[in-house]
mmCIF file of C-alpha atoms in Angstrom:
data_model
loop_
_atom_site.group_PDB
_atom_site.id
_atom_site.type_symbol
_atom_site.label_atom_id
_atom_site.label_comp_id
_atom_site.label_asym_id
_atom_site.label_seq_id
_atom_site.Cartn_x
_atom_site.Cartn_y
_atom_site.Cartn_z
ATOM 1 C CA MET Q 1 22.326 11.734 11.137
ATOM 2 C CA ILE Q 2 25.625 13.426 10.725
ATOM 3 C CA LEU Q 3 28.711 11.760 9.741
ATOM 4 C CA ASN Q 4 32.080 13.064 9.228
ATOM 5 C CA ARG Q 5 34.098 12.433 6.159
ATOM 6 C CA HIS Q 6 35.971 9.472 7.410
ATOM 7 C CA GLU Q 7 32.885 7.875 8.892
ATOM 8 C CA ARG Q 8 30.981 8.330 5.336
ATOM 9 C CA MET Q 9 33.715 6.787 3.340
ATOM 10 C CA ILE Q 10 33.741 4.025 5.816
ATOM 11 C CA ALA Q 11 30.051 3.562 5.508
ATOM 12 C CA ARG Q 12 30.286 3.579 1.651
ATOM 13 C CA ARG Q 13 32.732 1.034 1.709
ATOM 14 C CA TYR Q 14 30.599 -1.499 3.934
ATOM 15 C CA LEU Q 15 27.567 -0.925 1.730
ATOM 16 C CA LEU Q 16 29.459 -2.104 -1.350
ATOM 17 C CA PRO Q 17 30.649 -5.697 -2.173
ATOM 18 C CA HIS Q 18 34.390 -6.490 -1.607
ATOM 19 C CA LYS Q 19 36.189 -10.029 -1.930
ATOM 20 C CA GLY Q 20 35.256 -12.353 0.488
ATOM 21 C CA GLU Q 21 31.886 -10.430 1.483
ATOM 22 C CA GLY Q 22 29.336 -11.869 -1.373
ATOM 23 C CA PHE Q 23 26.997 -13.455 1.212
ATOM 24 C CA ILE Q 24 26.648 -10.361 3.238
ATOM 25 C CA PHE Q 25 25.740 -8.497 0.045
ATOM 26 C CA VAL Q 26 23.373 -11.298 -0.913
ATOM 27 C CA VAL Q 27 21.560 -10.943 2.365
ATOM 28 C CA ALA Q 28 21.622 -7.240 2.087
ATOM 29 C CA GLY Q 29 20.223 -7.134 -1.525
ATOM 30 C CA PHE Q 30 17.524 -9.544 -0.309
ATOM 31 C CA SER Q 31 16.741 -6.871 2.462
ATOM 32 C CA VAL Q 32 16.495 -4.163 -0.038
ATOM 33 C CA GLY Q 33 14.080 -6.764 -2.070
ATOM 34 C CA ALA Q 34 12.084 -7.196 0.859
ATOM 35 C CA VAL Q 35 11.565 -3.501 1.791
ATOM 36 C CA ALA Q 36 10.697 -2.416 -1.823
ATOM 37 C CA LEU Q 37 8.383 -5.449 -2.385
ATOM 38 C CA GLY Q 38 6.667 -4.462 1.240
ATOM 39 C CA VAL Q 39 6.687 -0.677 0.119
ATOM 40 C CA ALA Q 40 5.323 -1.500 -3.238
ATOM 41 C CA ALA Q 41 2.484 -3.958 -2.089
ATOM 42 C CA LEU Q 42 1.290 -1.228 0.666
ATOM 43 C CA ILE Q 43 1.373 1.974 -1.534
ATOM 44 C CA ALA Q 44 -0.273 -0.137 -4.401
ATOM 45 C CA VAL Q 45 -2.872 -2.073 -2.271
ATOM 46 C CA MET Q 46 -4.096 1.232 -0.319
ATOM 47 C CA SER Q 47 -4.129 3.080 -3.409
ATOM 48 C CA VAL Q 48 -6.400 0.576 -4.935
ATOM 49 C CA MET Q 49 -8.431 0.503 -1.886
ATOM 50 C CA ASN Q 50 -8.820 4.409 -1.855
ATOM 51 C CA GLY Q 51 -9.734 4.271 -5.708
ATOM 52 C CA PHE Q 52 -12.470 1.633 -5.069
ATOM 53 C CA ARG Q 53 -14.023 3.294 -2.294
ATOM 54 C CA ALA Q 54 -13.707 6.780 -3.895
ATOM 55 C CA ASP Q 55 -14.840 5.680 -7.178
ATOM 56 C CA LEU Q 56 -17.838 3.729 -5.790
ATOM 57 C CA PHE Q 57 -18.821 6.755 -3.422
ATOM 58 C CA ASP Q 58 -18.610 9.108 -6.742
ATOM 59 C CA ARG Q 59 -20.957 6.619 -8.809
ATOM 60 C CA ILE Q 60 -23.140 5.697 -6.097
ATOM 61 C CA VAL Q 61 -23.745 9.528 -4.986
ATOM 62 C CA GLY Q 62 -23.897 10.558 -8.585
ATOM 63 C CA LEU Q 63 -27.080 8.671 -9.184
ATOM 64 C CA ASN Q 64 -28.500 8.496 -5.642
ATOM 65 C CA GLY Q 65 -27.538 11.881 -4.208
ATOM 66 C CA HIS Q 66 -26.445 12.127 -0.651
ATOM 67 C CA ALA Q 67 -29.852 11.537 1.034
ATOM 68 C CA ILE Q 68 -33.300 11.045 0.268
ATOM 69 C CA VAL Q 69 -36.591 11.726 1.905
ATOM 70 C CA GLN Q 70 -38.883 8.683 1.112
ATOM 71 C CA GLY Q 71 -42.406 8.183 2.062
ATOM 72 C CA TYR Q 72 -43.724 5.751 4.160
ATOM 73 C CA ASP Q 73 -45.853 4.159 1.754
ATOM 74 C CA GLY Q 74 -43.927 4.755 -1.373
ATOM 75 C CA ARG Q 75 -45.476 8.210 -2.006
ATOM 76 C CA LEU Q 76 -44.990 11.781 -1.356
ATOM 77 C CA SER Q 77 -47.681 14.226 -1.960
ATOM 78 C CA ASN Q 78 -46.320 17.207 -0.851
ATOM 79 C CA TRP Q 79 -43.046 16.661 -2.125
ATOM 80 C CA GLU Q 80 -42.672 20.415 -3.512
ATOM 81 C CA GLU Q 81 -42.914 21.477 0.159
ATOM 82 C CA ILE Q 82 -40.525 19.178 1.479
ATOM 83 C CA ALA Q 83 -37.972 20.276 -1.295
ATOM 84 C CA GLU Q 84 -38.418 23.828 -0.252
ATOM 85 C CA GLU Q 85 -37.980 23.069 3.197
ATOM 86 C CA ALA Q 86 -34.602 21.095 2.334
ATOM 87 C CA LEU Q 87 -33.191 23.802 -0.005
ATOM 88 C CA ALA Q 88 -33.920 26.651 2.803
ATOM 89 C CA LEU Q 89 -31.360 24.481 5.018
ATOM 90 C CA PRO Q 90 -27.491 25.594 5.038
ATOM 91 C CA GLY Q 91 -25.374 23.227 3.365
ATOM 92 C CA VAL Q 92 -28.200 21.790 0.833
ATOM 93 C CA THR Q 93 -27.412 22.266 -2.454
ATOM 94 C CA ALA Q 94 -29.981 20.500 -4.440
ATOM 95 C CA ALA Q 95 -33.362 18.723 -3.997
ATOM 96 C CA GLN Q 96 -35.352 17.088 -6.735
ATOM 97 C CA PRO Q 97 -38.156 14.808 -7.027
ATOM 98 C CA LEU Q 98 -37.511 11.180 -7.723
ATOM 99 C CA ILE Q 99 -39.551 7.860 -8.494
ATOM 100 C CA GLU Q 100 -37.567 4.444 -8.213
ATOM 101 C CA GLN Q 101 -39.688 1.120 -8.383
ATOM 102 C CA PRO Q 102 -38.678 -2.287 -8.896
ATOM 103 C CA LEU Q 103 -40.481 -4.017 -11.947
ATOM 104 C CA MET Q 104 -39.923 -6.356 -14.716
ATOM 105 C CA ALA Q 105 -39.081 -5.840 -18.436
ATOM 106 C CA SER Q 106 -39.349 -8.014 -21.446
ATOM 107 C CA ALA Q 107 -38.081 -8.251 -24.867
ATOM 108 C CA ASN Q 108 -37.156 -10.733 -27.531
ATOM 109 C CA GLY Q 109 -38.890 -13.392 -25.380
ATOM 110 C CA ARG Q 110 -36.654 -12.211 -22.460
ATOM 111 C CA VAL Q 111 -37.654 -11.369 -18.914
ATOM 112 C CA GLU Q 112 -35.107 -9.373 -16.394
ATOM 113 C CA GLY Q 113 -35.974 -7.524 -13.114
ATOM 114 C CA ILE Q 114 -35.301 -3.837 -13.447
ATOM 115 C CA LEU Q 115 -35.384 -0.652 -11.283
ATOM 116 C CA LEU Q 116 -37.314 2.109 -13.016
ATOM 117 C CA ARG Q 117 -35.966 5.709 -12.433
ATOM 118 C CA GLY Q 118 -38.155 8.243 -13.091
ATOM 119 C CA VAL Q 119 -36.613 11.929 -13.129
ATOM 120 C CA GLU Q 120 -36.944 15.057 -14.352
ATOM 121 C CA VAL Q 121 -35.710 15.662 -17.871
ATOM 122 C CA GLU Q 122 -33.281 18.415 -16.753
ATOM 123 C CA ASP Q 123 -31.946 15.743 -14.219
ATOM 124 C CA ILE Q 124 -31.524 13.119 -16.992
ATOM 125 C CA ARG Q 125 -29.467 15.306 -19.149
ATOM 126 C CA GLY Q 126 -27.636 17.208 -16.511
ATOM 127 C CA ASN Q 127 -26.311 14.183 -14.418
ATOM 128 C CA PRO Q 128 -22.956 13.441 -15.766
ATOM 129 C CA MET Q 129 -23.149 9.790 -14.694
ATOM 130 C CA ILE Q 130 -25.696 9.232 -17.371
ATOM 131 C CA ALA Q 131 -25.226 11.757 -20.038
ATOM 132 C CA ASP Q 132 -21.598 11.303 -20.207
ATOM 133 C CA ASN Q 133 -21.745 7.644 -20.506
ATOM 134 C CA VAL Q 134 -24.156 6.827 -23.249
ATOM 135 C CA THR Q 135 -22.425 4.288 -25.277
ATOM 136 C CA THR Q 136 -24.945 4.213 -28.120
ATOM 137 C CA GLY Q 137 -28.548 5.997 -28.990
ATOM 138 C CA ASP Q 138 -29.390 9.505 -28.062
ATOM 139 C CA LEU Q 139 -30.387 10.657 -24.663
ATOM 140 C CA GLN Q 140 -32.090 14.168 -26.071
ATOM 141 C CA GLN Q 141 -35.050 11.558 -27.408
ATOM 142 C CA VAL Q 142 -35.999 10.974 -23.869
ATOM 143 C CA VAL Q 143 -38.822 13.546 -23.237
ATOM 144 C CA PRO Q 144 -42.194 13.372 -21.618
ATOM 145 C CA GLY Q 145 -44.625 11.900 -23.670
ATOM 146 C CA SER Q 146 -42.286 10.066 -26.293
ATOM 147 C CA ASP Q 147 -42.338 6.593 -24.470
ATOM 148 C CA ASN Q 148 -38.623 6.420 -24.965
ATOM 149 C CA VAL Q 149 -36.326 5.428 -22.390
ATOM 150 C CA ALA Q 150 -32.692 4.790 -21.333
ATOM 151 C CA ILE Q 151 -31.384 1.768 -20.102
ATOM 152 C CA GLY Q 152 -28.137 0.232 -18.760
ATOM 153 C CA ALA Q 153 -25.538 -1.319 -21.048
ATOM 154 C CA ARG Q 154 -25.749 -5.038 -19.437
ATOM 155 C CA LEU Q 155 -29.432 -4.932 -19.049
ATOM 156 C CA ALA Q 156 -29.393 -4.135 -23.018
ATOM 157 C CA ASP Q 157 -27.398 -7.182 -23.349
ATOM 158 C CA ALA Q 158 -29.592 -9.336 -21.109
ATOM 159 C CA LEU Q 159 -32.745 -8.358 -23.127
ATOM 160 C CA GLY Q 160 -30.908 -8.282 -26.429
ATOM 161 C CA ALA Q 161 -32.135 -4.739 -27.025
ATOM 162 C CA TYR Q 162 -30.562 -1.847 -28.806
ATOM 163 C CA PRO Q 163 -31.560 1.959 -29.764
ATOM 164 C CA GLY Q 164 -34.667 1.744 -31.748
ATOM 165 C CA SER Q 165 -36.154 -1.733 -30.061
ATOM 166 C CA GLU Q 166 -39.029 -2.110 -27.765
ATOM 167 C CA ILE Q 167 -39.157 -3.146 -24.202
ATOM 168 C CA SER Q 168 -42.350 -3.894 -22.394
ATOM 169 C CA LEU Q 169 -42.315 -2.723 -18.391
ATOM 170 C CA ILE Q 170 -44.831 -4.905 -16.252
ATOM 171 C CA SER Q 171 -46.247 -3.175 -13.228
ATOM 172 C CA PRO Q 172 -48.144 -5.158 -10.702
ATOM 173 C CA GLU Q 173 -50.090 -1.988 -9.970
ATOM 174 C CA GLY Q 174 -52.799 -2.823 -12.442
ATOM 175 C CA ARG Q 175 -56.499 -2.751 -13.425
ATOM 176 C CA SER Q 176 -59.023 -4.706 -11.211
ATOM 177 C CA THR Q 177 -61.032 -7.255 -12.875
ATOM 178 C CA PRO Q 178 -63.611 -10.321 -11.561
ATOM 179 C CA VAL Q 179 -60.346 -12.698 -11.372
ATOM 180 C CA GLY Q 180 -58.220 -10.429 -9.848
ATOM 181 C CA THR Q 181 -55.644 -7.500 -10.402
ATOM 182 C CA VAL Q 182 -54.253 -7.862 -14.073
ATOM 183 C CA PRO Q 183 -50.574 -6.446 -14.124
ATOM 184 C CA ARG Q 184 -49.988 -3.249 -16.286
ATOM 185 C CA ILE Q 185 -48.006 -3.853 -19.488
ATOM 186 C CA VAL Q 186 -46.641 -0.867 -21.262
ATOM 187 C CA THR Q 187 -44.380 -0.800 -24.277
ATOM 188 C CA TYR Q 188 -41.265 1.761 -24.602
ATOM 189 C CA ARG Q 189 -38.967 2.394 -27.098
ATOM 190 C CA VAL Q 190 -35.159 2.200 -26.217
ATOM 191 C CA ALA Q 191 -33.704 5.603 -27.063
ATOM 192 C CA ALA Q 192 -30.333 5.395 -25.517
ATOM 193 C CA ILE Q 193 -28.029 2.866 -23.694
ATOM 194 C CA PHE Q 194 -25.567 3.930 -20.810
ATOM 195 C CA GLU Q 195 -22.835 2.313 -19.040
ATOM 196 C CA VAL Q 196 -21.942 3.998 -15.528
ATOM 197 C CA GLY Q 197 -19.508 1.469 -14.416
ATOM 198 C CA VAL Q 198 -21.731 0.016 -11.763
ATOM 199 C CA TYR Q 199 -22.544 -3.487 -12.468
ATOM 200 C CA ASP Q 200 -25.777 -3.307 -10.390
ATOM 201 C CA TYR Q 201 -26.886 -0.201 -12.010
ATOM 202 C CA ASP Q 202 -26.052 -0.945 -15.487
ATOM 203 C CA ASN Q 203 -27.708 -4.394 -15.003
ATOM 204 C CA ALA Q 204 -31.243 -3.035 -13.894
ATOM 205 C CA PHE Q 205 -31.623 0.853 -14.417
ATOM 206 C CA VAL Q 206 -34.440 1.920 -16.975
ATOM 207 C CA VAL Q 207 -34.464 6.055 -16.650
ATOM 208 C CA MET Q 208 -37.464 7.762 -18.333
ATOM 209 C CA PRO Q 209 -39.010 11.106 -17.622
ATOM 210 C CA MET Q 210 -40.887 11.736 -14.373
ATOM 211 C CA GLU Q 211 -44.218 12.176 -16.191
ATOM 212 C CA ASP Q 212 -44.149 9.050 -17.906
ATOM 213 C CA ALA Q 213 -43.153 7.007 -14.913
ATOM 214 C CA GLN Q 214 -46.096 8.614 -12.928
ATOM 215 C CA THR Q 215 -48.275 7.621 -15.396
ATOM 216 C CA LEU Q 216 -46.766 3.988 -15.579
ATOM 217 C CA LEU Q 217 -47.277 3.388 -11.766
ATOM 218 C CA MET Q 218 -50.437 5.701 -11.529
ATOM 219 C CA LEU Q 219 -48.943 7.946 -9.066
ATOM 220 C CA GLY Q 220 -50.747 10.940 -10.469
ATOM 221 C CA ASP Q 221 -48.551 14.144 -9.150
ATOM 222 C CA ASP Q 222 -47.071 12.233 -6.612
ATOM 223 C CA VAL Q 223 -43.517 11.238 -6.306
ATOM 224 C CA ALA Q 224 -41.719 8.361 -4.287
ATOM 225 C CA MET Q 225 -38.985 10.361 -2.661
ATOM 226 C CA VAL Q 226 -36.914 13.752 -3.059
ATOM 227 C CA GLU Q 227 -33.306 13.463 -3.534
ATOM 228 C CA LEU Q 228 -31.053 15.788 -1.644
ATOM 229 C CA GLU Q 229 -27.478 16.906 -2.379
ATOM 230 C CA VAL Q 230 -25.165 18.450 0.448
ATOM 231 C CA ALA Q 231 -21.964 20.430 0.284
ATOM 232 C CA ASP Q 232 -20.004 18.350 2.499
ATOM 233 C CA PRO Q 233 -21.234 14.514 2.267
ATOM 234 C CA ASP Q 234 -19.296 13.783 5.432
ATOM 235 C CA LYS Q 235 -21.554 15.974 7.743
ATOM 236 C CA VAL Q 236 -24.923 14.832 5.673
ATOM 237 C CA GLY Q 237 -26.558 14.026 9.351
ATOM 238 C CA GLU Q 238 -25.736 17.106 10.891
ATOM 239 C CA ILE Q 239 -26.887 19.106 7.772
ATOM 240 C CA LEU Q 240 -30.036 17.304 7.508
ATOM 241 C CA ALA Q 241 -30.798 17.134 11.284
ATOM 242 C CA PRO Q 242 -33.430 19.995 11.360
ATOM 243 C CA LEU Q 243 -35.347 18.747 8.515
ATOM 244 C CA ARG Q 244 -36.018 15.226 10.201
ATOM 245 C CA PRO Q 245 -38.748 16.412 12.842
ATOM 246 C CA ARG Q 246 -40.480 18.413 9.943
ATOM 247 C CA VAL Q 247 -40.828 15.103 7.637
ATOM 248 C CA GLN Q 248 -41.642 12.440 10.073
ATOM 249 C CA ASN Q 249 -45.230 12.430 9.531
ATOM 250 C CA TYR Q 250 -44.811 11.990 5.892
ATOM 251 C CA GLY Q 251 -41.471 9.619 5.444
ATOM 252 C CA VAL Q 252 -37.799 9.111 6.761
ATOM 253 C CA ILE Q 253 -34.728 10.589 5.816
ATOM 254 C CA VAL Q 254 -31.896 8.042 4.791
ATOM 255 C CA ASP Q 255 -28.504 9.537 3.770
ATOM 256 C CA TRP Q 256 -25.645 7.634 1.761
ATOM 257 C CA ARG Q 257 -23.935 5.975 4.823
ATOM 258 C CA GLN Q 258 -27.214 4.125 5.767
ATOM 259 C CA MET Q 259 -28.145 3.215 2.361
ATOM 260 C CA ASN Q 260 -24.822 1.756 1.652
ATOM 261 C CA SER Q 261 -23.513 0.882 5.339
ATOM 262 C CA ALA Q 262 -22.415 -2.606 4.903
ATOM 263 C CA LEU Q 263 -20.609 -1.792 1.897
ATOM 264 C CA PHE Q 264 -18.636 0.991 3.124
ATOM 265 C CA GLU Q 265 -18.002 -0.477 6.464
ATOM 266 C CA ALA Q 266 -16.663 -3.568 4.776
ATOM 267 C CA LEU Q 267 -14.295 -1.799 2.660
ATOM 268 C CA GLU Q 268 -12.679 0.150 5.531
ATOM 269 C CA VAL Q 269 -12.402 -2.837 7.723
ATOM 270 C CA GLU Q 270 -10.644 -4.560 5.041
ATOM 271 C CA ARG Q 271 -8.456 -1.415 4.031
ATOM 272 C CA VAL Q 272 -7.318 -1.751 7.710
ATOM 273 C CA VAL Q 273 -6.614 -5.449 7.631
ATOM 274 C CA MET Q 274 -4.678 -5.265 4.538
ATOM 275 C CA PHE Q 275 -2.453 -2.292 5.855
ATOM 276 C CA ILE Q 276 -1.585 -4.415 8.839
ATOM 277 C CA VAL Q 277 -1.038 -7.751 6.777
ATOM 278 C CA LEU Q 278 1.153 -5.975 4.170
ATOM 279 C CA SER Q 279 3.103 -4.035 7.331
ATOM 280 C CA ILE Q 280 4.162 -7.585 8.352
ATOM 281 C CA ILE Q 281 6.249 -7.849 5.003
ATOM 282 C CA ILE Q 282 8.135 -4.766 5.757
ATOM 283 C CA LEU Q 283 8.602 -5.912 9.439
ATOM 284 C CA VAL Q 284 10.160 -8.989 8.006
ATOM 285 C CA ALA Q 285 12.478 -6.893 5.869
ATOM 286 C CA ALA Q 286 13.631 -5.141 8.620
ATOM 287 C CA PHE Q 287 14.398 -8.444 10.395
ATOM 288 C CA ASN Q 288 16.576 -9.277 7.335
ATOM 289 C CA ILE Q 289 18.293 -5.639 7.724
ATOM 290 C CA ALA Q 290 19.248 -6.473 11.048
ATOM 291 C CA SER Q 291 20.438 -10.070 10.338
ATOM 292 C CA SER Q 292 22.485 -8.894 7.573
ATOM 293 C CA LEU Q 293 24.094 -5.969 9.802
ATOM 294 C CA ILE Q 294 24.903 -8.424 12.514
ATOM 295 C CA MET Q 295 26.940 -10.589 10.028
ATOM 296 C CA LEU Q 296 28.404 -7.343 8.834
ATOM 297 C CA VAL Q 297 29.673 -6.476 12.276
ATOM 298 C CA ARG Q 298 31.158 -10.143 12.946
ATOM 299 C CA ALA Q 299 32.707 -9.793 9.710
ATOM 300 C CA LYS Q 300 34.385 -6.515 10.198
ATOM 301 C CA ARG Q 301 35.211 -6.927 13.971
ATOM 302 C CA ARG Q 302 38.800 -6.676 13.067
ATOM 303 C CA ASP Q 303 38.137 -3.598 11.350
ATOM 304 C CA ILE Q 304 36.136 -1.828 13.905
ATOM 305 C CA ALA Q 305 38.846 -2.559 16.347
ATOM 306 C CA ILE Q 306 41.638 -1.236 14.252
ATOM 307 C CA LEU Q 307 39.419 1.719 13.822
ATOM 308 C CA ARG Q 308 38.968 2.119 17.561
ATOM 309 C CA THR Q 309 42.646 1.800 18.351
ATOM 310 C CA MET Q 310 42.984 4.909 15.713
ATOM 311 C CA GLY Q 311 40.696 6.913 17.471
ATOM 312 C CA ALA Q 312 37.176 6.275 16.208
ATOM 313 C CA SER Q 313 34.527 6.865 18.979
ATOM 314 C CA ARG Q 314 31.895 4.360 20.198
ATOM 315 C CA SER Q 315 29.325 6.715 18.990
ATOM 316 C CA GLY Q 316 30.904 7.120 15.489
ATOM 317 C CA MET Q 317 31.002 3.268 14.874
ATOM 318 C CA GLY Q 318 27.511 3.066 15.752
ATOM 319 C CA ARG Q 319 26.565 6.031 13.146
ATOM 320 C CA ILE Q 320 28.384 4.147 10.482
ATOM 321 C CA PHE Q 321 26.307 0.786 10.818
ATOM 322 C CA MET Q 322 23.194 2.958 11.259
ATOM 323 C CA THR Q 323 23.827 4.639 8.320
ATOM 324 C CA VAL Q 324 24.261 1.317 6.490
ATOM 325 C CA GLY Q 325 21.206 0.127 7.620
ATOM 326 C CA LEU Q 326 19.369 3.183 6.848
ATOM 327 C CA SER Q 327 20.656 3.389 3.412
ATOM 328 C CA ILE Q 328 19.429 -0.186 2.782
ATOM 329 C CA GLY Q 329 15.942 0.764 3.779
ATOM 330 C CA PHE Q 330 15.887 4.001 2.018
ATOM 331 C CA VAL Q 331 17.071 2.326 -1.119
ATOM 332 C CA GLY Q 332 14.444 -0.479 -0.790
ATOM 333 C CA ILE Q 333 11.957 2.496 -0.064
ATOM 334 C CA LEU Q 334 12.771 4.155 -3.741
ATOM 335 C CA ILE Q 335 12.703 0.905 -5.580
ATOM 336 C CA GLY Q 336 9.161 0.229 -3.847
ATOM 337 C CA SER Q 337 8.050 3.617 -4.736
ATOM 338 C CA LEU Q 338 9.087 3.252 -8.286
ATOM 339 C CA LEU Q 339 7.483 -0.442 -8.696
ATOM 340 C CA ALA Q 340 4.134 0.868 -6.876
ATOM 341 C CA THR Q 341 3.888 3.671 -9.350
ATOM 342 C CA LEU Q 342 4.518 1.402 -12.289
ATOM 343 C CA PHE Q 343 1.904 -0.937 -11.495
ATOM 344 C CA LEU Q 344 -0.376 1.761 -10.571
ATOM 345 C CA ILE Q 345 -0.136 3.441 -13.985
ATOM 346 C CA PHE Q 346 -0.139 0.236 -16.099
ATOM 347 C CA ARG Q 347 -2.778 -1.597 -13.340
ATOM 348 C CA GLN Q 348 -5.760 -2.489 -15.926
ATOM 349 C CA SER Q 349 -2.909 -3.546 -18.382
ATOM 350 C CA VAL Q 350 -1.523 -5.922 -15.753
ATOM 351 C CA VAL Q 351 -4.666 -7.184 -14.973
ATOM 352 C CA ASP Q 352 -5.653 -7.702 -18.488
ATOM 353 C CA GLY Q 353 -2.590 -9.472 -19.339
ATOM 354 C CA ILE Q 354 -2.775 -11.908 -16.434
ATOM 355 C CA GLN Q 355 -6.377 -12.799 -17.344
ATOM 356 C CA ALA Q 356 -5.099 -13.220 -21.085
ATOM 357 C CA LEU Q 357 -2.494 -15.580 -19.806
ATOM 358 C CA SER Q 358 -4.462 -17.305 -16.993
ATOM 359 C CA GLY Q 359 -7.728 -17.391 -18.840
ATOM 360 C CA GLN Q 360 -9.207 -16.651 -15.597
ATOM 361 C CA GLU Q 361 -11.491 -13.257 -15.154
ATOM 362 C CA LEU Q 362 -9.680 -11.780 -12.108
ATOM 363 C CA TRP Q 363 -12.002 -8.775 -12.052
ATOM 364 C CA ASP Q 364 -15.521 -9.898 -12.272
ATOM 365 C CA PRO Q 365 -17.686 -6.847 -12.346
ATOM 366 C CA SER Q 366 -20.729 -8.675 -10.928
ATOM 367 C CA VAL Q 367 -18.649 -9.471 -7.826
ATOM 368 C CA ARG Q 368 -16.793 -6.097 -7.335
ATOM 369 C CA PHE Q 369 -19.239 -3.638 -8.549
ATOM 370 C CA LEU Q 370 -17.014 -1.651 -10.744
ATOM 371 C CA THR Q 371 -16.071 -2.513 -14.273
ATOM 372 C CA GLU Q 372 -12.244 -1.659 -13.886
ATOM 373 C CA LEU Q 373 -9.554 -1.653 -11.177
ATOM 374 C CA PRO Q 374 -9.618 1.908 -9.783
ATOM 375 C CA ALA Q 375 -6.708 3.537 -7.905
ATOM 376 C CA ARG Q 376 -6.347 6.712 -6.133
ATOM 377 C CA THR Q 377 -3.073 7.444 -4.312
ATOM 378 C CA ASP Q 378 -3.235 9.787 -1.075
ATOM 379 C CA PRO Q 379 0.054 11.678 -0.639
ATOM 380 C CA LEU Q 380 -0.232 11.770 3.085
ATOM 381 C CA GLU Q 381 -0.843 7.841 3.112
ATOM 382 C CA VAL Q 382 2.045 7.405 1.273
ATOM 383 C CA VAL Q 383 4.269 9.571 3.533
ATOM 384 C CA ALA Q 384 2.882 7.660 6.437
ATOM 385 C CA ILE Q 385 3.960 4.570 4.922
ATOM 386 C CA ILE Q 386 7.496 5.489 3.966
ATOM 387 C CA ALA Q 387 7.900 7.019 7.363
ATOM 388 C CA THR Q 388 6.620 3.664 9.074
ATOM 389 C CA THR Q 389 9.211 1.787 7.193
ATOM 390 C CA LEU Q 390 11.963 4.202 8.136
ATOM 391 C CA ILE Q 391 10.898 3.831 11.674
ATOM 392 C CA MET Q 392 11.185 0.178 11.618
ATOM 393 C CA VAL Q 393 14.564 0.010 10.114
ATOM 394 C CA PHE Q 394 15.655 2.575 12.224
ATOM 395 C CA PHE Q 395 14.752 0.442 15.582
ATOM 396 C CA PHE Q 396 15.920 -2.691 13.843
ATOM 397 C CA THR Q 397 19.380 -1.368 13.268
ATOM 398 C CA LEU Q 398 20.003 -0.225 16.645
ATOM 399 C CA PHE Q 399 20.994 -3.511 17.923
ATOM 400 C CA PRO Q 400 23.722 -4.288 15.562
ATOM 401 C CA ALA Q 401 25.012 -0.455 16.052
ATOM 402 C CA ARG Q 402 25.184 -1.032 19.333
ATOM 403 C CA LYS Q 403 27.314 -4.094 19.157
ATOM 404 C CA ALA Q 404 29.622 -2.644 16.749
ATOM 405 C CA ALA Q 405 29.974 0.381 19.174
ATOM 406 C CA SER Q 406 30.592 -1.989 21.947
ATOM 407 C CA THR Q 407 33.322 -4.038 20.326
ATOM 408 C CA ASP Q 408 36.390 -4.114 22.550
ATOM 409 C CA PRO Q 409 39.465 -3.395 20.608
ATOM 410 C CA VAL Q 410 41.876 -5.423 23.290
ATOM 411 C CA GLU Q 411 39.528 -8.527 23.122
ATOM 412 C CA VAL Q 412 39.457 -8.640 19.158
ATOM 413 C CA LEU Q 413 43.367 -7.804 18.588
ATOM 414 C CA ARG Q 414 44.704 -9.872 21.655
ATOM 415 C CA TYR Q 415 45.767 -12.617 19.060
ATOM 416 C CA GLU Q 416 46.193 -10.795 16.365
#
């Protein structure tokens, strides 16, 4: 919006408080604060939602891959052939055998449900989600035939286990006796404890070499599934489509969206709803800006009439008051962006401080999967929030600006 020198001077004067205009300035200040809070809340909440989804996706996919080929009866005897066919497809970057089986574990008189995960040693050491998050112990000791395992940190707490202690894994697939099947119980040594940051995994995972898992579950050379990774996770269905008819006689392909569909769909719905709800704050702020401009127009009717008689145009008066309203909105956006930035930088400290003051655990990992409050800011989303705010403010300044432009100097100055 282009203003000449005189219009800029008048707009600047109306933006600053003067004698007898304190109430109007207070209302304008509330408008700035409302815009700032709305913008800060939108940027902060959307960044946290994006961070939650991205962090959860990275951790889940980092451990489970983008898709799996799972045998109908929990066994794949021709997994090498399936892995070769998968790797031959464009877009498939990795295919490795995997065993996952829910079992029971006992130690120190405690019993917990676990998820046994048998993978090749190279995959254990090469997976950054495990290798980079070892809290105690040595992952190098987890080798075939050593009877060493790595377990999640919260499972270790629940069992009272530590590096060097022993845990017993209980498998229902045992030997048959005249009185029935006797569960198979094998004792293993805890070599390492890891914490990936996903509560369900840290609370249940027991990782061991593939050969030891096959021996424990009496699978022979079979595996339970083949884990696949692709170049573009969003196109995993298209990439793996040619593989589906080839494996339909042995098993089924399940991608990351199907495995976690309820979780990610709930996150997306919550994200949209939060955006709509928090946008209402900005809408209320825009109403406040309109009300403050209307009061300013009423208070400046005499000034407007004098300026009109001195040659000021209707459009010029409209531009002045639109500039005032947009300036209020712009200042609110700047303050809100700064508040959001500070919150996102110190978000975990804020959460910890509130927890310390209230004595309540606001971020329970057993409910929210992750152990810390994540955040990932999308620049395009921030631009969209700022643009939406400016558009709202612009439309709500049109009416006060039109009222100022339509002021009849003859009517105003008739009795002056």
